[in-house]
XYZ file of C-alpha atoms in Angstrom:
736
model
C 23.366 -36.051 -13.325
C 20.486 -36.026 -15.777
C 16.930 -35.875 -14.580
C 14.095 -36.356 -17.089
C 10.746 -34.822 -16.256
C 7.606 -34.600 -18.430
C 5.921 -31.190 -18.477
C 2.252 -30.637 -19.156
C 1.220 -27.059 -19.823
C -0.836 -25.187 -17.287
C -2.619 -22.431 -19.180
C -2.808 -19.145 -17.353
C -3.289 -15.620 -18.583
C 0.129 -14.069 -19.092
C -0.481 -11.569 -16.325
C -0.184 -14.353 -13.765
C 3.481 -14.715 -14.692
C 4.212 -11.179 -15.841
C 4.792 -8.704 -13.095
C 5.174 -11.085 -10.161
C 7.144 -9.671 -7.269
C 8.883 -11.754 -4.640
C 9.077 -9.981 -1.315
C 12.140 -10.057 0.826
C 11.430 -11.612 4.204
C 7.669 -11.784 3.639
C 7.022 -14.669 1.258
C 4.109 -13.379 -0.801
C 3.606 -13.064 -4.540
C 0.735 -10.734 -5.379
C -1.252 -11.218 -8.547
C -1.387 -8.052 -10.691
C -4.437 -5.890 -10.139
C -5.533 -6.326 -13.746
C -6.687 -9.819 -12.839
C -9.462 -8.510 -10.608
C -12.797 -7.580 -12.136
C -13.501 -3.951 -11.221
C -16.086 -2.469 -13.585
C -16.216 0.770 -11.631
C -14.982 2.255 -8.377
C -13.330 0.471 -5.491
C -12.383 -3.125 -5.230
C -13.413 -4.766 -1.998
C -10.953 -3.973 0.765
C -10.963 -7.556 1.960
C -9.830 -8.898 -1.407
C -6.500 -10.684 -1.430
C -4.732 -10.299 -4.746
C -3.995 -14.027 -4.395
C -7.743 -14.744 -4.699
C -8.357 -18.353 -5.735
C -11.592 -17.398 -7.452
C -9.666 -14.936 -9.630
C -7.178 -17.633 -10.615
C -10.011 -19.947 -11.626
C -11.534 -17.298 -13.867
C -8.144 -16.583 -15.457
C -7.664 -20.295 -16.094
C -11.042 -20.448 -17.845
C -10.038 -17.627 -20.190
C -6.646 -19.161 -20.888
C -8.132 -22.608 -21.426
C -10.402 -21.173 -24.096
C -7.375 -19.626 -25.843
C -5.540 -22.960 -25.821
C -8.562 -24.944 -26.997
C -9.168 -22.824 -30.078
C -6.428 -24.702 -31.967
C -7.266 -28.157 -30.637
C -6.817 -29.771 -34.072
C -3.147 -28.765 -34.231
C -1.617 -28.922 -30.735
C 1.800 -29.940 -29.419
C 3.194 -31.806 -26.421
C 6.345 -30.495 -24.713
C 8.776 -32.656 -22.735
C 11.696 -31.078 -20.880
C 14.912 -32.784 -19.771
C 16.660 -31.005 -16.907
C 20.380 -31.682 -17.182
C 21.841 -30.454 -13.886
C 23.606 -31.478 -10.680
C 21.026 -31.260 -7.859
C 23.810 -31.009 -5.278
C 24.839 -27.656 -6.802
C 21.683 -26.252 -8.364
C 18.030 -25.882 -7.501
C 15.629 -26.902 -10.252
C 13.267 -24.279 -11.723
C 9.996 -23.746 -9.886
C 8.367 -23.524 -13.307
C 9.313 -23.019 -16.931
C 7.804 -20.093 -18.811
C 6.818 -20.086 -22.477
C 6.042 -16.597 -23.795
C 4.713 -15.638 -27.206
C 5.494 -12.268 -28.772
C 1.875 -11.186 -28.340
C 2.293 -11.437 -24.545
C 0.467 -14.741 -24.092
C 2.214 -16.846 -21.460
C 2.158 -20.511 -20.414
C 3.568 -21.762 -17.141
C 4.835 -25.324 -16.689
C 5.502 -26.363 -13.121
C 5.294 -29.031 -10.474
C 2.294 -28.253 -8.262
C 2.768 -31.154 -5.857
C 6.543 -31.117 -5.559
C 6.710 -34.752 -6.653
C 8.045 -34.379 -10.173
C 4.571 -34.421 -11.710
C 3.806 -31.227 -13.590
C 0.078 -30.472 -13.637
C -1.880 -28.790 -16.421
C -3.061 -29.185 -19.984
C -1.114 -31.728 -21.974
C -0.876 -29.825 -25.244
C 0.135 -26.345 -26.462
C -0.871 -24.192 -29.389
C 1.864 -23.995 -32.070
C 3.753 -20.727 -32.389
C 7.002 -18.915 -31.653
C 7.923 -18.812 -27.965
C 10.668 -17.509 -25.715
C 11.281 -20.355 -23.260
C 12.814 -19.409 -19.909
C 13.971 -21.651 -17.035
C 15.486 -20.249 -13.844
C 17.962 -22.420 -11.953
C 19.638 -21.248 -8.743
C 22.969 -21.933 -7.083
C 22.406 -20.573 -3.596
C 21.179 -17.026 -4.220
C 22.746 -16.798 -7.674
C 20.277 -17.113 -10.582
C 21.042 -19.017 -13.800
C 18.688 -18.238 -16.701
C 18.482 -20.874 -19.419
C 16.692 -19.451 -22.454
C 15.491 -20.791 -25.791
C 14.941 -17.574 -27.721
C 12.241 -17.357 -30.404
C 11.759 -21.124 -30.475
C 9.295 -22.224 -33.153
C 6.957 -24.857 -31.764
C 5.468 -26.845 -34.640
C 4.925 -30.258 -33.077
C 5.829 -32.489 -30.166
C 9.276 -31.581 -28.857
C 11.845 -32.514 -26.198
C 14.030 -29.723 -24.766
C 17.251 -29.992 -22.749
C 17.875 -27.359 -20.058
C 21.337 -27.120 -18.507
C 22.438 -24.290 -16.157
C 26.075 -24.869 -17.184
C 25.158 -23.274 -20.526
C 24.825 -19.903 -18.755
C 28.209 -18.481 -19.781
C 27.417 -14.763 -19.505
C 27.960 -13.227 -16.049
C 26.669 -9.830 -14.926
C 27.659 -8.153 -11.651
C 25.848 -5.347 -9.834
C 27.665 -2.383 -8.324
C 25.775 0.252 -6.347
C 27.356 3.568 -5.355
C 26.133 6.032 -2.752
C 25.698 9.771 -3.354
C 29.355 10.297 -2.324
C 30.558 8.105 -5.201
C 31.698 5.231 -2.985
C 30.306 1.697 -3.026
C 27.656 1.142 -0.364
C 29.264 -1.227 2.155
C 28.243 -3.396 5.076
C 30.370 -3.926 8.143
C 33.042 -6.646 8.159
C 33.584 -9.156 10.944
C 34.350 -12.712 12.028
C 33.197 -15.342 14.526
C 35.457 -16.032 17.509
C 36.190 -19.427 19.070
C 33.008 -19.238 21.137
C 30.839 -18.580 18.109
C 30.298 -14.910 18.888
C 30.401 -12.435 16.028
C 33.123 -9.777 16.294
C 32.863 -6.614 14.188
C 36.229 -5.677 12.647
C 35.213 -2.802 10.352
C 32.264 -0.454 10.547
C 29.969 -0.191 7.548
C 27.339 2.351 6.622
C 24.753 -0.263 5.577
C 22.882 -2.514 7.997
C 20.548 -4.263 5.564
C 20.326 -4.742 1.808
C 17.409 -6.133 -0.188
C 17.981 -6.992 -3.845
C 15.364 -7.894 -6.431
C 16.331 -8.760 -9.992
C 13.732 -8.859 -12.744
C 14.417 -10.505 -16.072
C 12.865 -8.418 -18.858
C 11.974 -9.091 -22.479
C 11.583 -5.968 -24.576
C 10.350 -4.046 -21.564
C 7.889 -6.600 -20.203
C 8.613 -8.289 -16.903
C 8.844 -12.043 -17.284
C 9.882 -13.335 -13.883
C 11.754 -12.094 -10.848
C 14.490 -13.433 -8.622
C 14.944 -12.092 -5.100
C 17.996 -12.223 -2.834
C 18.309 -10.879 0.686
C 21.529 -9.831 2.381
C 21.921 -9.094 6.072
C 25.142 -7.459 7.259
C 27.755 -7.293 8.522
C 29.615 -9.589 6.095
C 32.320 -12.151 6.694
C 34.663 -11.280 3.811
C 35.788 -8.108 2.082
C 34.509 -9.169 -1.330
C 30.904 -9.434 -0.160
C 30.724 -6.146 1.728
C 29.069 -4.296 -1.178
C 26.728 -7.221 -2.065
C 28.030 -7.874 -5.598
C 24.986 -9.771 -6.858
C 25.875 -11.996 -9.832
C 23.568 -13.169 -12.635
C 24.301 -15.893 -15.191
C 22.470 -16.267 -18.498
C 22.786 -18.156 -21.796
C 23.594 -16.409 -25.089
C 20.576 -14.405 -26.210
C 20.021 -11.153 -28.096
C 19.557 -7.653 -26.695
C 15.803 -8.263 -26.638
C 16.494 -9.355 -23.057
C 17.821 -7.314 -20.161
C 17.854 -7.306 -16.353
C 16.274 -4.773 -14.032
C 17.829 -4.252 -10.603
C 15.784 -3.038 -7.646
C 17.855 -2.618 -4.505
C 17.241 -0.972 -1.137
C 20.042 -0.296 1.353
C 19.296 0.902 4.895
C 21.760 2.376 7.363
C 22.237 0.722 10.737
C 20.457 3.521 12.630
C 17.507 3.411 10.165
C 17.956 7.113 9.501
C 18.653 6.715 5.754
C 17.718 4.418 2.899
C 19.120 4.262 -0.636
C 16.735 3.131 -3.385
C 18.268 2.125 -6.728
C 16.467 1.010 -9.883
C 18.702 0.307 -12.882
C 18.700 -1.976 -15.907
C 21.406 -3.649 -17.952
C 21.826 -2.964 -21.651
C 21.296 -6.454 -22.957
C 22.764 -9.390 -21.028
C 26.494 -8.710 -21.362
C 26.934 -5.492 -19.364
C 27.262 -5.102 -15.609
C 24.569 -3.160 -13.778
C 25.928 0.026 -12.193
C 24.141 3.133 -10.982
C 25.150 6.738 -11.473
C 25.542 9.071 -8.497
C 24.143 12.228 -10.093
C 20.563 10.969 -10.308
C 19.961 10.702 -6.551
C 16.905 12.574 -5.274
C 16.767 13.353 -1.543
C 13.667 13.618 0.641
C 13.334 13.727 4.435
C 10.297 12.156 6.122
C 9.394 13.334 9.634
C 6.731 11.251 11.391
C 5.115 12.325 14.634
C 4.315 9.569 17.113
C 0.772 9.350 18.435
C 0.194 10.032 22.158
C 0.050 6.299 22.838
C 2.980 5.514 20.565
C 5.190 8.133 22.220
C 5.005 6.056 25.413
C 6.380 2.937 23.674
C 9.699 1.862 22.225
C 10.194 1.875 18.482
C 8.489 -1.246 17.203
C 9.637 -1.712 13.614
C 10.473 -0.064 10.334
C 9.370 -0.883 6.814
C 10.050 0.260 3.285
C 7.335 -0.247 0.699
C 7.628 -0.143 -3.094
C 4.738 -0.115 -5.554
C 4.960 -0.278 -9.316
C 2.201 0.338 -11.844
C 3.039 -0.850 -15.350
C 0.062 -0.144 -17.600
C -2.645 -2.164 -15.849
C -0.301 -4.372 -13.805
C 0.405 -3.748 -10.134
C 3.345 -5.019 -8.101
C 3.676 -4.177 -4.438
C 6.657 -5.202 -2.326
C 7.298 -4.715 1.386
C 10.755 -4.819 2.955
C 10.422 -5.368 6.700
C 13.315 -4.539 9.014
C 14.148 -5.117 12.645
C 13.033 -2.721 15.353
C 14.888 0.582 15.492
C 16.626 1.591 18.679
C 14.524 3.153 21.407
C 13.237 6.407 20.004
C 14.146 9.749 21.438
C 11.644 12.583 21.375
C 8.329 12.574 19.545
C 9.564 12.494 15.929
C 10.829 9.597 13.827
C 12.999 10.905 10.970
C 14.027 8.983 7.892
C 15.958 10.292 4.893
C 15.321 8.760 1.473
C 17.865 8.834 -1.361
C 16.105 7.642 -4.528
C 18.152 6.860 -7.631
C 15.499 5.955 -10.179
C 16.325 7.636 -13.489
C 13.908 8.298 -16.297
C 13.304 5.249 -18.469
C 11.956 5.376 -22.003
C 8.294 4.349 -21.874
C 8.884 2.107 -24.897
C 11.348 0.113 -22.780
C 9.755 0.064 -19.343
C 6.650 2.194 -18.812
C 6.298 2.120 -15.020
C 5.129 4.498 -12.317
C 7.151 3.874 -9.141
C 6.028 4.796 -5.627
C 8.166 4.556 -2.487
C 6.874 4.613 1.094
C 8.853 4.613 4.320
C 6.656 3.381 7.180
C 7.153 2.748 10.875
C 5.239 0.969 13.601
C 3.994 3.476 16.135
C 3.474 0.877 18.857
C 3.145 -2.862 19.347
C 0.580 -4.972 21.172
C -0.317 -8.591 21.856
C -3.385 -9.554 19.833
C -6.208 -11.850 20.883
C -4.378 -14.878 19.482
C -1.325 -14.239 21.677
C 0.916 -12.975 18.866
C 2.821 -9.711 18.743
C 1.121 -7.368 16.304
C 1.632 -3.776 15.200
C -1.752 -2.062 15.356
C -0.154 1.392 15.434
C 1.303 1.808 11.955
C 2.020 5.037 10.101
C 2.207 4.422 6.353
C 3.311 6.781 3.623
C 2.634 9.150 2.134
C 3.668 7.901 -1.261
C 6.794 9.367 -2.779
C 6.538 9.030 -6.549
C 9.519 9.126 -8.882
C 8.334 10.039 -12.361
C 10.572 10.920 -15.313
C 13.491 11.456 -12.955
C 11.524 13.898 -10.779
C 9.845 13.451 -7.402
C 6.309 14.200 -6.279
C 4.116 13.272 -3.321
C 0.775 11.568 -3.884
C -2.123 11.321 -1.459
C -3.742 8.028 -2.411
C -6.224 7.657 0.420
C -6.582 4.532 2.502
C -4.899 1.142 2.449
C -5.840 -2.403 3.212
C -3.454 -4.450 5.353
C -3.327 -8.129 4.499
C -1.079 -11.084 3.728
C 1.921 -9.315 5.241
C 1.430 -6.463 2.784
C 0.056 -2.950 2.724
C -2.221 -3.122 -0.280
C -3.069 0.286 -1.799
C -6.740 -0.018 -2.622
C -7.002 3.160 -4.665
C -4.649 1.824 -7.314
C -6.873 -1.173 -7.958
C -9.753 0.789 -9.413
C -10.051 0.225 -13.127
C -12.401 -1.123 -15.733
C -12.002 -4.291 -17.721
C -13.983 -6.511 -20.038
C -13.881 -9.631 -17.924
C -15.016 -11.999 -20.693
C -12.162 -11.079 -23.013
C -9.717 -10.097 -20.292
C -8.979 -6.796 -22.063
C -8.420 -3.631 -20.042
C -10.445 -0.683 -21.283
C -8.433 1.834 -19.301
C -5.191 1.952 -17.408
C -4.902 2.087 -13.670
C -4.842 5.619 -12.333
C -1.461 6.035 -10.645
C -2.597 8.966 -8.482
C -5.461 11.483 -8.173
C -4.524 14.568 -10.130
C -5.580 17.130 -7.525
C -3.824 15.301 -4.670
C -0.411 15.026 -6.326
C 2.046 17.815 -5.552
C 5.753 18.591 -5.937
C 8.064 17.949 -3.017
C 9.653 21.393 -3.137
C 6.631 22.670 -1.207
C 7.104 23.140 2.526
C 5.522 20.064 4.114
C 4.579 19.843 7.755
C 5.345 16.864 9.959
C 3.443 13.740 8.938
C 1.003 12.670 11.615
C 0.771 16.139 13.213
C -2.875 16.470 12.237
C -6.248 14.977 13.035
C -6.843 12.375 10.299
C -10.054 11.745 8.435
C -11.710 8.340 8.666
C -12.063 6.894 5.175
C -14.512 4.332 6.551
C -15.564 1.530 4.226
C -18.616 -0.713 4.529
C -19.209 -3.930 2.596
C -22.150 -6.311 2.531
C -21.508 -9.903 1.489
C -23.642 -12.853 0.556
C -22.540 -14.892 3.518
C -20.409 -17.978 3.087
C -19.065 -19.150 6.423
C -15.256 -18.792 6.370
C -12.920 -21.496 7.671
C -12.445 -21.544 11.440
C -8.829 -20.411 11.209
C -10.008 -17.192 9.540
C -12.900 -16.426 11.875
C -13.509 -19.052 14.574
C -16.458 -17.094 15.994
C -18.408 -16.783 12.750
C -21.981 -18.051 13.219
C -24.223 -19.567 10.609
C -26.118 -16.868 8.750
C -26.804 -15.275 5.401
C -25.267 -11.796 5.592
C -21.816 -10.590 6.555
C -21.073 -6.882 6.900
C -17.477 -5.678 7.028
C -16.634 -2.213 8.356
C -13.106 -0.864 8.019
C -11.664 2.259 9.644
C -8.874 3.918 7.649
C -7.427 7.003 9.349
C -5.759 9.095 6.658
C -3.728 12.233 7.377
C -3.400 15.435 5.377
C -0.588 14.157 3.164
C -1.874 10.627 2.643
C -0.133 9.104 5.649
C -2.269 6.400 7.204
C -2.526 5.703 10.914
C -3.640 2.353 12.276
C -4.913 1.960 15.828
C -6.806 -0.688 17.740
C -9.596 -0.658 20.313
C -7.243 -0.785 23.286
C -5.290 2.301 22.270
C -7.453 5.314 21.675
C -10.246 3.737 19.606
C -13.813 3.174 20.842
C -16.744 1.773 18.860
C -20.515 1.553 19.302
C -23.033 -0.250 17.136
C -26.821 -0.132 16.942
C -28.877 -2.687 15.024
C -32.457 -1.531 14.472
C -31.912 1.148 17.129
C -30.667 -1.208 19.854
C -27.021 -1.163 20.941
C -25.133 -4.440 20.466
C -21.535 -5.571 20.867
C -19.466 -3.474 18.430
C -17.163 -5.276 16.039
C -15.872 -4.636 12.558
C -17.324 -7.876 11.172
C -21.077 -8.166 11.690
C -23.325 -11.142 11.070
C -27.016 -10.288 10.614
C -30.119 -11.703 9.010
C -29.759 -9.137 6.245
C -32.561 -6.812 7.369
C -32.885 -3.607 9.345
C -30.737 -0.550 10.015
C -27.157 -0.303 11.267
C -25.605 2.727 12.968
C -21.889 2.442 13.635
C -19.775 5.041 15.476
C -16.001 4.982 15.872
C -14.081 7.558 17.930
C -10.323 7.976 17.704
C -8.678 9.945 20.543
C -5.084 8.800 19.977
C -4.344 12.169 18.373
C -2.270 15.193 19.338
C -2.010 18.343 17.191
C 0.189 21.272 18.188
C 0.114 19.982 21.756
C -3.679 19.936 22.046
C -5.752 16.720 22.153
C -7.430 15.728 18.915
C -10.392 13.525 18.114
C -12.075 12.019 15.074
C -15.660 10.870 15.561
C -17.357 9.151 12.623
C -20.864 7.700 12.404
C -22.248 5.783 9.438
C -25.891 4.763 9.019
C -27.219 2.320 6.433
C -30.360 0.318 5.801
C -29.916 -3.348 4.842
C -33.408 -3.467 3.322
C -32.409 -1.081 0.537
C -30.894 -2.111 -2.771
C -28.101 0.341 -1.978
C -27.128 -0.301 1.637
C -23.608 1.203 1.457
C -23.161 4.592 3.175
C -21.216 7.371 1.429
C -17.551 7.951 2.235
C -15.007 10.732 2.646
C -11.945 9.607 0.682
C -9.221 12.180 1.378
C -8.865 15.768 2.611
C -6.222 18.461 2.449
C -5.852 22.244 2.578
C -3.834 24.622 0.397
C -2.521 28.129 0.939
C -2.697 30.958 -1.585
C 0.559 29.731 -3.181
C -0.838 26.243 -3.722
C 1.225 24.702 -0.929
C -0.358 21.867 1.059
C -0.768 22.910 4.701
C -3.508 23.193 7.307
C -2.002 26.232 9.066
C -2.671 29.775 7.822
C -1.932 33.332 8.929
C -5.379 34.583 7.870
C -8.595 32.890 6.798
C -8.530 34.172 3.219
C -5.241 32.301 2.611
C -6.855 28.863 3.035
C -8.677 26.512 0.657
C -10.123 23.096 1.522
C -10.232 20.240 -1.027
C -11.567 16.704 -0.688
C -13.030 13.686 -2.466
C -16.383 12.277 -1.328
C -18.673 9.773 -3.036
C -21.259 7.075 -2.552
C -19.335 3.962 -3.497
C -22.044 1.300 -3.573
C -20.692 -2.124 -2.741
C -21.674 -4.992 -5.040
C -20.772 -8.494 -3.888
C -20.358 -11.481 -6.153
C -21.518 -15.051 -5.622
C -18.639 -15.763 -3.243
C -17.313 -14.018 -0.164
C -13.827 -13.244 -1.489
C -14.307 -10.491 -4.052
C -16.510 -7.476 -4.674
C -16.580 -4.071 -6.372
C -17.841 -0.564 -5.682
C -19.984 1.487 -8.076
C -19.656 5.266 -7.788
C -22.823 7.345 -7.284
C -23.426 11.038 -6.428
C -23.682 12.191 -2.825
C -25.093 15.259 -1.078
C -22.377 16.979 0.969
C -22.636 19.567 3.759
C -19.582 20.976 5.582
C -19.597 23.042 8.796
C -16.848 24.561 10.959
C -16.661 25.489 14.650
C -13.967 26.765 17.028
C -12.031 23.836 18.450
C -13.882 21.904 21.130
C -17.167 23.774 20.735
C -20.451 22.937 19.018
C -20.865 26.393 17.474
C -21.285 25.108 13.928
C -21.439 27.378 10.878
C -21.814 26.284 7.275
C -18.766 26.370 5.025
C -19.648 26.870 1.364
C -18.224 24.254 -0.982
C -18.608 23.515 -4.681
C -18.082 20.477 -6.845
C -15.306 20.710 -9.461
C -16.484 18.416 -12.313
C -13.219 18.536 -14.268
C -11.431 16.875 -11.326
C -13.982 14.073 -11.031
C -12.138 10.727 -11.077
C -14.714 7.996 -10.713
C -12.468 4.933 -11.007
C -11.056 5.298 -7.529
C -11.731 8.664 -5.952
C -15.093 9.939 -7.137
C -16.413 13.484 -6.779
C -14.058 16.380 -6.048
C -15.063 19.355 -3.870
C -13.437 22.680 -2.997
C -14.255 25.434 -0.510
C -12.577 28.664 0.613
C -11.881 29.323 4.318
C -12.279 33.083 3.797
C -15.700 33.106 5.498
C -14.383 31.556 8.750
C -14.899 33.918 11.722
C -14.747 33.774 15.512
C -11.986 33.018 17.998
C -10.553 29.584 18.666
C -7.975 28.090 21.003
C -4.575 28.591 19.334
C -6.531 29.350 16.152
C -7.684 25.753 15.630
C -11.118 25.001 14.154
C -13.107 21.777 13.850
C -14.866 20.471 10.734
C -18.041 18.438 10.421
C -18.898 16.581 7.216
C -22.370 15.192 6.557
C -22.738 12.972 3.497
C -26.140 11.616 2.373
C -26.739 9.314 -0.602
C -29.864 9.000 -2.726
C -31.118 6.060 -0.628
C -30.901 7.961 2.661
C -27.768 6.245 3.998
C -25.443 8.770 5.580
C -22.127 9.502 7.239
C -21.302 12.237 9.744
C -17.681 12.895 10.602
C -16.202 15.438 13.036
C -12.494 16.263 12.696
C -11.144 18.099 15.733
C -8.985 20.064 15.141
C -8.919 20.375 11.343
C -7.199 23.665 10.436
C -5.566 26.650 12.138
C -5.936 30.397 11.469
C -3.397 32.396 13.448
C -5.156 35.777 13.572
C -8.289 34.142 15.032
C -6.401 32.568 17.937
C -6.478 33.103 21.653
C -3.724 31.401 23.604
C -4.671 31.980 27.240
C -7.732 30.937 29.219
C -9.480 33.843 30.904
C -12.954 34.996 31.983
C -13.675 36.854 28.740
C -16.992 35.285 27.757
C -19.906 37.522 26.773
C -22.993 37.699 28.893
C -25.034 35.844 26.265
C -22.635 32.883 25.915
C -23.492 29.507 27.407
C -21.359 26.565 28.425
C -20.848 23.879 25.745
C -18.104 21.601 27.111
C -15.679 21.023 30.006
C -12.122 19.681 29.805
C -9.434 18.748 32.293
C -6.139 20.629 32.085
C -4.594 17.751 30.110
C -7.356 17.939 27.488
C -9.682 15.098 28.490
C -13.422 15.525 28.645
C -14.489 16.282 32.211
C -17.298 14.300 33.818
C -19.171 14.286 37.121
C -16.214 12.680 38.933
C -13.659 15.286 37.782
C -12.066 17.325 40.577
C -9.848 20.387 40.576
C -9.532 23.079 37.941
C -11.297 22.550 34.593
C -11.499 24.536 31.367
C -15.056 25.578 30.489
C -15.653 26.139 26.760
C -18.327 28.712 25.909
C -20.633 28.908 22.889
C -18.939 32.076 21.585
C -15.588 30.256 21.262
C -14.120 31.685 24.460
C -13.144 29.730 27.558
C -12.597 30.148 31.273
C -11.004 28.279 34.165
C -12.969 27.318 37.235
C -13.066 24.692 39.964
C -15.052 21.592 39.143
C -18.453 21.594 40.788
């Protein structure tokens, strides 16, 4: 059957088509980060990479490129010669010049009418059309086609005579296999053979000389119904083209108990060789996550694997979401990663790859009646670079559109008028990247920092389905709480599970929420307290207050981006035998938010900040200054800002189990400030007392009271309480 369709070119910047990632299970195609204008510092955390305003700006740039040759333009008509009962027609047809410029031709309305500009600039193009037969892709390609005038092309998937097959082996040298079974007479599935793999996600990218052109995703859920399909032999068909083209395989296999995952990233050599991995390149890493106090009371709520790629200035981010694990046992969720991502020549495919296992700490029903996962532990990022593995602490994340969007990777500079990047994306902060052969503690077994973020927007009332309670007004303030652990793991909690918030507008307390609508004047003081924390069996707490004045040109308070500690060997840990073994390092800056004319996008500009750090024995208010210094050579403004370092050698006093609290006070040039207390923050063993006794000095005074299970005591508390004294000691007594 022959179907004739006219195509009119829709001009888009090539980055809209290059680097697109199709997510398994979550249908979302993020636009590369290079399409977002970020002159300096952070991009707005509420920005969706699918931003319509961004697409409009890209179209304007592309339209100008097309129009420059308006005296010598061409019209393209395509004839699709295919059987619609066997094949699916292409979603769009791509035309790609050698200089990277790309044109997409597609049917916006799904009615056979392809929208866009009617004429194209002459030149030499690679023309690519992707047909599908079920999950199997068929690539029809006109290679290096010279477009000199009006032309009609015929595209037929039957011309794809080259077949490639993928074969993925585990570390033991055997093909990774699903279970095998059949359906009985009553329609019930019966498992006949066990298999190691429960779930497989496959993503195939079609590459031209190292640049991603388009991607095709297939999802497999085991067990399988026939022996041939047990190892998911993904097939690819393509027309005859040169070795300028190749395929890149990205595949994740997860075992049925969710204890292991196998990550494979391999490319074909041209289009005539099968894609097989080698078994000697596997890198192993074990992730141990500690459940929060609230999460330890719940069943396992879900498991996710996240993959991020940075190719020059392009960002792709893909989430693979899996079913809920079995009911957890104990307080630790363990997952073992086997990554098989060999070194690739940067001239072929220059990409930084980051992997992140994540789990849902607990589930809840949100205000709209849907099941949500407010308790999520993400990361830290596990980077595979040149065949080696490192961990990277990237700071906080924004959750949106079914994705975990890493905000710190979106900081870069670009000339928005020309669309030219003037620097690459920073894949990771230098000082917070470390080899995985260091002894790492359990992720989540620490009191996280709050990388709080505040944004002010010229208010445009959003649609009701986004915020049905939004009033009319002229200012919208967004406040985000990002709880980031020592190794870059992020914890998400909600107000019903260990999080409390207070808000003062012009000194008067009002209903606290993370989206505020004001008249654009006056002061705001916002406090968030997170008590869903347990460290070494003692209750933890993060209390953060930000203050900002809406009447100032700079109304954004400063922020603490990330924090970790190192021992004398350079290992990342917050537990030390003696004080002189420990060093504290962190990023802190005044990222001033700048909104645009709409409410979708915005950027942050990095400015200096005055920083003071104090320490106190856990649970006391006996604060002492901790000397810190800025390290200018580690300053990384596009994303992380000013870097600070301080030795713990001056820490003195006794503390319960050796744990000490930290208090950060950050003040910007406009007088906006943040104060954050992290309790506990670090442990020094030789300054510990482990029993509660009447050992206080005669000059000490009472500073706090706790119940035996670690909660703050109040006037209604009965029974025995622990009384903390100002000298760091404690005693037990009956509540008065």
